[in-house]
Coordinates of C-alpha atoms in Angstrom, one line a residue:
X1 CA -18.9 7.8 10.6
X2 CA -15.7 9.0 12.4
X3 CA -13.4 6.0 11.5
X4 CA -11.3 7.0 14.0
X5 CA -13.7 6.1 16.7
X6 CA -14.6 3.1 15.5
X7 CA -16.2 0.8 18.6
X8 CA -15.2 -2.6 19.7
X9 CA -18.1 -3.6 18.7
X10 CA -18.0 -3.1 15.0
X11 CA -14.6 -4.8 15.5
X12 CA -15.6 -7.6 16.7
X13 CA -18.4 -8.3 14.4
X14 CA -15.3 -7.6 11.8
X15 CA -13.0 -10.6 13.4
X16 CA -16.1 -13.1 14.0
X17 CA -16.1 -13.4 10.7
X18 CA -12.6 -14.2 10.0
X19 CA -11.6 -10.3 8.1
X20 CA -13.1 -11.7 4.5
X21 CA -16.3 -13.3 5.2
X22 CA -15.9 -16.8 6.9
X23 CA -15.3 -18.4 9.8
X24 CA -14.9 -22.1 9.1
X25 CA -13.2 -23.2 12.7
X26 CA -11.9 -26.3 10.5
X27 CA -10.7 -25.5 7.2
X28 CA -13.9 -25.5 5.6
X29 CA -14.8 -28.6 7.7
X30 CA -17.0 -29.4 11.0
X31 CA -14.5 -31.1 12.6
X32 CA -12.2 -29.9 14.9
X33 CA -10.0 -26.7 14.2
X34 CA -6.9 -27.6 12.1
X35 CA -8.1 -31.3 11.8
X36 CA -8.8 -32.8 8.1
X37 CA -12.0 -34.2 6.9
X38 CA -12.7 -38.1 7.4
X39 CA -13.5 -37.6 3.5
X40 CA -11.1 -35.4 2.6
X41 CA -7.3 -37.4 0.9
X42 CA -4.9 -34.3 1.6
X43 CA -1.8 -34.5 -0.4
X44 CA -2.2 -37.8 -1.6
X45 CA -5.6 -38.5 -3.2
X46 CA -8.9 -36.2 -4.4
X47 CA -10.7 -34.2 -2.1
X48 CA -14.1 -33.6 -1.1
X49 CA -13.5 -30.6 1.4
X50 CA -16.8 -28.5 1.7
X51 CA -16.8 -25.3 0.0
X52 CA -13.5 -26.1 -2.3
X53 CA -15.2 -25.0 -5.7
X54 CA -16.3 -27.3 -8.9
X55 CA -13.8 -27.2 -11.9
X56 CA -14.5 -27.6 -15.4
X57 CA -12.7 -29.9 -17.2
X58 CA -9.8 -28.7 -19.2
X59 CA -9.1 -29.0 -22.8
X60 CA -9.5 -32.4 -24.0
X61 CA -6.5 -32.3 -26.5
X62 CA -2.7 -31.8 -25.8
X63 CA 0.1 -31.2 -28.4
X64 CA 2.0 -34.2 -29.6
X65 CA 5.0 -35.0 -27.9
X66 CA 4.6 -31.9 -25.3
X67 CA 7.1 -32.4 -22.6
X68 CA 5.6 -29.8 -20.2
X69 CA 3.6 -31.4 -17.1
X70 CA -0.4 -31.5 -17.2
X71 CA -1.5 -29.9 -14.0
X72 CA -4.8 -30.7 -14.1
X73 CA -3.2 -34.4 -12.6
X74 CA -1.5 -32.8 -9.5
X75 CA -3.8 -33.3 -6.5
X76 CA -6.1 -29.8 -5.5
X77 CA -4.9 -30.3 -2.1
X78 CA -1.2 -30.3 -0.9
X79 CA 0.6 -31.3 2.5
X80 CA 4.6 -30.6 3.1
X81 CA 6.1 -33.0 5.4
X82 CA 5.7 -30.7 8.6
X83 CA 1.8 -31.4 7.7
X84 CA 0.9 -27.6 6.2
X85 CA -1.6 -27.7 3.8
X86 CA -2.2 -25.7 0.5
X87 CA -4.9 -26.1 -2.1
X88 CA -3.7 -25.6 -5.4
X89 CA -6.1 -24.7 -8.8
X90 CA -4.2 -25.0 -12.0
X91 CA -7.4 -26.2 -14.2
X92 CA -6.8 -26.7 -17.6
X93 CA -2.9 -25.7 -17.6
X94 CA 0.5 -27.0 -18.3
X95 CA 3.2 -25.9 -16.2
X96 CA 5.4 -24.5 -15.2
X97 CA 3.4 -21.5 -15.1
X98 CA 3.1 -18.0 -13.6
X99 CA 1.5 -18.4 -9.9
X100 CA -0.3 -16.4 -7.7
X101 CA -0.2 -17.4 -3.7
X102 CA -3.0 -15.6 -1.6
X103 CA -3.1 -15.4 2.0
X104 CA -6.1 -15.7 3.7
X105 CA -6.7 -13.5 6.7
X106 CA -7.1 -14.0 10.5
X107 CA -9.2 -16.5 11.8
X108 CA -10.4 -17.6 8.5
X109 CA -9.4 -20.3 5.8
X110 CA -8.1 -21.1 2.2
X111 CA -11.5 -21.7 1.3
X112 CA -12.8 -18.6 2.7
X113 CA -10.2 -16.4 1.3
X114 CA -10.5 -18.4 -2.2
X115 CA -14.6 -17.6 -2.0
X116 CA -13.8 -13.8 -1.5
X117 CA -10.7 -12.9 -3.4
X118 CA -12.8 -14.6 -6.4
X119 CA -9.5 -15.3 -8.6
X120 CA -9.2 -18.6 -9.0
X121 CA -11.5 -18.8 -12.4
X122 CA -10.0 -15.5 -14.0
X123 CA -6.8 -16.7 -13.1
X124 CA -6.8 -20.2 -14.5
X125 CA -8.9 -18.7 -17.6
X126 CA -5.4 -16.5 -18.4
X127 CA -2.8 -19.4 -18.0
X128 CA -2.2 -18.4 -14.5
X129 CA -2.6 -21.2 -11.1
X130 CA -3.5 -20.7 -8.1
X131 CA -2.4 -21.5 -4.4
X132 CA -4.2 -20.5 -1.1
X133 CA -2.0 -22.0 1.7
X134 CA -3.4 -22.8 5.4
X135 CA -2.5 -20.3 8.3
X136 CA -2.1 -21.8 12.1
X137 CA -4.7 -22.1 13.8
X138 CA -6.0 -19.3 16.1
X139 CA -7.2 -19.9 20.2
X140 CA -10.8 -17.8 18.9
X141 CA -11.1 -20.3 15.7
X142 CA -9.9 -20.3 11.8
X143 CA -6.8 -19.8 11.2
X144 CA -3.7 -17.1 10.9
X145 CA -0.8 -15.9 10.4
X146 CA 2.3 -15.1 12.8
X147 CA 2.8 -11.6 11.0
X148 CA 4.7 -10.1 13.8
X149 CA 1.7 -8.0 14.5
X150 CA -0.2 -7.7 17.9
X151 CA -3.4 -7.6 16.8
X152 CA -5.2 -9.6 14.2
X153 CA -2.6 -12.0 13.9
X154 CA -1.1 -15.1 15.6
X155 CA 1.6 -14.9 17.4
X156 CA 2.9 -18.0 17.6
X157 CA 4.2 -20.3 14.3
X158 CA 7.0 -20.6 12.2
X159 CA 5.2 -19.3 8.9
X160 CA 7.7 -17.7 7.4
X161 CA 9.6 -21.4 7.3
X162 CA 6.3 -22.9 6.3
X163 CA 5.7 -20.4 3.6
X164 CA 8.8 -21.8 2.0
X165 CA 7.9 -25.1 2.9
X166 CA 5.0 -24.3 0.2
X167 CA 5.9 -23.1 -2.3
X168 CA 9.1 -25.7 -2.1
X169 CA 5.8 -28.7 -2.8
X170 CA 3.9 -26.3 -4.9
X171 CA 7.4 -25.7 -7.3
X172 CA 7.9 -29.7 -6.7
X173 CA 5.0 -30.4 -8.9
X174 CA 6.5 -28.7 -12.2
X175 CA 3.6 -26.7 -12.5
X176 CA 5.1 -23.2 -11.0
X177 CA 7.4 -21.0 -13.0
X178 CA 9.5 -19.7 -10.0
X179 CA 10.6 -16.7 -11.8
X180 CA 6.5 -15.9 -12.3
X181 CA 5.2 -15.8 -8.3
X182 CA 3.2 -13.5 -7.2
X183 CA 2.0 -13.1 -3.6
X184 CA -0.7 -11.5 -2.0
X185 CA -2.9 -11.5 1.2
X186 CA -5.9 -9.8 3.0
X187 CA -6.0 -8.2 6.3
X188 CA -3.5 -10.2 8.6
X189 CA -2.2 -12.2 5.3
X190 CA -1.3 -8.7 3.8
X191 CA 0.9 -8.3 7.0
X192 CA 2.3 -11.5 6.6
X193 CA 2.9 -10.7 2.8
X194 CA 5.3 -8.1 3.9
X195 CA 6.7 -10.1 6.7
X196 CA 7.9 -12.6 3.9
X197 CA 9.3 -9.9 1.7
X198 CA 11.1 -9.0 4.5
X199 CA 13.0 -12.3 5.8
X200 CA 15.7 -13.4 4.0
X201 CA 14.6 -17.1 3.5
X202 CA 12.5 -15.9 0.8
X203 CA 14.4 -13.6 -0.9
X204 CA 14.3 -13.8 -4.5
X205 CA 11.4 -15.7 -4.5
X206 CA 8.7 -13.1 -5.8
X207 CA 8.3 -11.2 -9.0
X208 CA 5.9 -9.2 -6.4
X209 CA 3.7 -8.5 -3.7
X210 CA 0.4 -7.4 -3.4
X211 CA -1.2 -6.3 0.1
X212 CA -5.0 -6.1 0.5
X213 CA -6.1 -4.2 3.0
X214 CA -3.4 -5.3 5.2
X215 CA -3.2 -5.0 8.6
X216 CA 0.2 -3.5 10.0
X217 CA 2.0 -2.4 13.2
X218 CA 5.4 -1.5 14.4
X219 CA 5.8 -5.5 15.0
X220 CA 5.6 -6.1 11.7
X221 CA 7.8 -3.2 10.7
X222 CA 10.3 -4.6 13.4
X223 CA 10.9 -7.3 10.7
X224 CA 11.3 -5.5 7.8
X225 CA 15.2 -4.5 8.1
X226 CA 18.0 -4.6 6.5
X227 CA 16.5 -7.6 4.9
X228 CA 13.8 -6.3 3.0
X229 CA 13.2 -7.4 -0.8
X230 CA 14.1 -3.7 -2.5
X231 CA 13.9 -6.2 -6.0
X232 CA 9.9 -6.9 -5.9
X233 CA 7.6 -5.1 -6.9
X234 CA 5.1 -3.8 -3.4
X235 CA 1.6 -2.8 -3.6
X236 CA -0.6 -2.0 -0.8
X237 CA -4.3 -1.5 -2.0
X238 CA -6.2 0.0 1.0
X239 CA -10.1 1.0 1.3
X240 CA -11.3 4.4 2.7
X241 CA -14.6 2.4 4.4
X242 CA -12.2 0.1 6.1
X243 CA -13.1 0.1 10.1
X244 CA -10.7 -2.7 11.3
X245 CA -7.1 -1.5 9.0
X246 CA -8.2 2.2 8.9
X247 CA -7.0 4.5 6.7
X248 CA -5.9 7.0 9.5
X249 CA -4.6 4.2 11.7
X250 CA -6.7 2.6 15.2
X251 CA -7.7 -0.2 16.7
X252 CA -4.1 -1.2 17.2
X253 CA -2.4 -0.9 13.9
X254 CA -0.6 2.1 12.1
X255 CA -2.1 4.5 9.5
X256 CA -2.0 3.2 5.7
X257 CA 0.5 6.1 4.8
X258 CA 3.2 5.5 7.8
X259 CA 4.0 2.0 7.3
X260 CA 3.8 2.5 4.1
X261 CA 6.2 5.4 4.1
X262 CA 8.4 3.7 6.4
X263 CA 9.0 0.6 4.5
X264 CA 9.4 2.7 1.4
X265 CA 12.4 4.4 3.1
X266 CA 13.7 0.7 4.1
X267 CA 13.4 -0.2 0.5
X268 CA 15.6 2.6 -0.9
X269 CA 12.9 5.1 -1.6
X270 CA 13.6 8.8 -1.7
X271 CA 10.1 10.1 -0.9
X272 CA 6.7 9.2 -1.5
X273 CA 4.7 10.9 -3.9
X274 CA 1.5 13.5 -3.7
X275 CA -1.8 11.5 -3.9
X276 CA -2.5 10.8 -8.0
X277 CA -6.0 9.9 -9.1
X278 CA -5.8 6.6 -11.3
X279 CA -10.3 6.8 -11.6
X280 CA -12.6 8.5 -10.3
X281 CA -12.5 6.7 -6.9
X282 CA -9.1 5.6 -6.8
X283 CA -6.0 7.5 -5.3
X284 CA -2.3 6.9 -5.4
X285 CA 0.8 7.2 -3.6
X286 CA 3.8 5.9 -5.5
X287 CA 7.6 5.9 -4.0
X288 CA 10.3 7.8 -6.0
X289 CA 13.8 6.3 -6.2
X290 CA 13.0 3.1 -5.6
X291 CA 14.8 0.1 -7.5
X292 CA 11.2 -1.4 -8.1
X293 CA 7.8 0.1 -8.1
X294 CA 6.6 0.9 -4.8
X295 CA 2.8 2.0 -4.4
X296 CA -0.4 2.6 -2.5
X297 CA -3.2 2.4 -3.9
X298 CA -6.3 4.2 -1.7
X299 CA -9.9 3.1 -3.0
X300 CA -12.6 5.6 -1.8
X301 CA -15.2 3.2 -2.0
X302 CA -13.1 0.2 0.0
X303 CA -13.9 -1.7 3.1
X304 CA -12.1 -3.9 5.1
X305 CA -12.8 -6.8 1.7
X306 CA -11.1 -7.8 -1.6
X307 CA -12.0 -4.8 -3.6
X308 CA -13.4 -5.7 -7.3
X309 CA -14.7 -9.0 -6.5
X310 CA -17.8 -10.2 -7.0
X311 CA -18.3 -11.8 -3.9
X312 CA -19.4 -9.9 -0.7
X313 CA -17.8 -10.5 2.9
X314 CA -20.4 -10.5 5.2
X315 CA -22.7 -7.4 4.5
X316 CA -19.6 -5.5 2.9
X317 CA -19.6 -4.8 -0.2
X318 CA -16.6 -4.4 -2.7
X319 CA -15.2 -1.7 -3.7
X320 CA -14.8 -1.3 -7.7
X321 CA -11.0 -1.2 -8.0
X322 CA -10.6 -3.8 -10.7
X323 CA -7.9 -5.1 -8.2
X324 CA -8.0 -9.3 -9.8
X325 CA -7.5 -8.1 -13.7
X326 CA -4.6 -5.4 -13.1
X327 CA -2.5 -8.6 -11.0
X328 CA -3.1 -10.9 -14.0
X329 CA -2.2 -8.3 -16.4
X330 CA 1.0 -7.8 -14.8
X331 CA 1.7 -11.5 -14.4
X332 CA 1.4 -11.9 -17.9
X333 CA 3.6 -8.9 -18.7
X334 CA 7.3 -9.6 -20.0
X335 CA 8.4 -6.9 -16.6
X336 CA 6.5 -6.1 -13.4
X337 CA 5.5 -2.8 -13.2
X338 CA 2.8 -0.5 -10.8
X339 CA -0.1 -2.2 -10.8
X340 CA -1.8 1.3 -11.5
X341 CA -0.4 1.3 -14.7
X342 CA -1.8 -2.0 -15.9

């Protein structure tokens, strides 16, 4: 198929459901969009939100005299005082501990985007929580993320304020080692990924960031300045089958390689790098001169999903970059590094 003449139709099967695989209008609810569930305590009790995954219990016995907080007692679900919500997963750990915060993408959910990036087990498994934080809601249903960008995206929200609104509740609870955060997003949460490395209000608050098949234009280049993070680490992981954040560029966002060249040059970069093969269907581009590693990773067998999962979005299936192990690898490592090294 010509990706670059993609039709709207294909796109807009793509955005009814939600860029990875739902369209819950509610949160994961049937109520209305951006309401909470009669049965559902957020913030403040336990909840019963559809689709939020079972957890096992964690290990019955703690070490005498520990001092470090349980997080298996903080509540799953999480309000700041402006009302965002964020659902949290820290099964079976004691904090404060490295953290990963992933971004669902437009017009979906946190429980959508926890179903497909499929982390939160692995993750917990390795000593590692969780957080999937709530976009705003969108006038077509689900929710977003006011990225900057024109398409895919909201465009109206303070989320960059919010975002640090999180993770100021998440860090509140003792269970998240602030010099351990990772974040990451799909589709128009990898835009907004960037967008946060890029404001100021959050500077110095990731060890790095990790976009998924992110969808970026110049509007959310316009906000990637003189303000831009040049201390974390920034991966962009990208799929060759993608039809809505092509490879080549369309549908209203910019090829993979220009953002990704332009924001290496706002980062301090010198140049970026021939193609590299890292397996036999994986390419990539890495900045030189950079203060921190600056990659892209291509995958040759990628659509517009969380590649290496093991669940599908919609009829998509994943492509077999190991994406999930290599961020937990590099969590757990004493120093970021490429995430094509790990």
């Amino acid at each position: 198929m010509d990706r670059r003449g993609l039709t709207a139709v294909v796109v807009a099967a793509i955005v009814a459901v939600g860029c990875n695989g739902r369209s819950d209008a509610a949160d994961g609810s049937s109520g209305p969009v951006g309401s909470v569930p009669a049965t559902q305590v957020v913030g403040n009790g336990p909840s019963s939100s559809v689709g939020t995954p079972a957890t096992t219990d964690g290990p019955a016995d703690r070490a005498v005299g520990t001092t470090e907080p349980s997080c298996e007692s903080v509540e799953p679900e999480l309000t700041t005082a402006s009302g965002r919500r964020v659902s949290f997963r820290a099964d079976g750990l004691s904090g404060p501990a490295p953290t990963i915060v992933v971004l669902h993408g437009f017009t979906n959910t946190r429980v959508g985007i926890e179903r497909v990036a499929d982390l939160t087990e692995s993750a917990n498994v390795a000593g590692i929580a969780v957080a999937y934080p709530l976009g705003t809601p969108t006038p077509i249903g689900g929710f977003g993320w006011n990225s900057g960008a024109r398409a895919f995206a909201t465009t109206a929200g303070a989320d960059v304020a919010a975002l640090a609104d999180m993770l100021a509740v998440l860090e509140a609870t003792g269970c998240v080692d602030r010099d351990r955060v990772v974040i990451t997003g799909e589709s128009n949460g990898g835009g907004m990924t960037l967008a946060a490395l890029c404001d100021a209000r959050l500077a110095g608050r990731f060890r790095s960031a990790v976009m998924v098949v992110p969808a970026v234009d110049d509007g959310v280049l316009d906000r990637c300045g003189t303000d831009v993070d040049t201390t974390a680490t920034l991966v962009a992981v990208v799929g060759l089958l993608d039809e809505l954040a092509v490879f080549e560029g369309g549908n209203g966002l910019l090829p993979q390689l220009e953002w990704f060249e332009r924001v290496a040059m706002s980062r301090g970069c010198a140049d970026v790098d021939v193609a590299v093969p890292v397996t036999g269907f994986v390419d990539r581009y890495r900045a030189s001169g950079c203060d921190a590693c600056t990659e892209l990773i291509a995958v040759a067998d990628g659509p517009h999903t969380w590649p290496g999962s093991t669940q599908s979005n919609g009829d998509l299936v994943p492509g077999t970059f190991d994406l999930n192990r290599r961020i937990i690898d590099d969590l757990l490592a004493p120093e970021p590094e490429c995430l094509s090294e790990r």
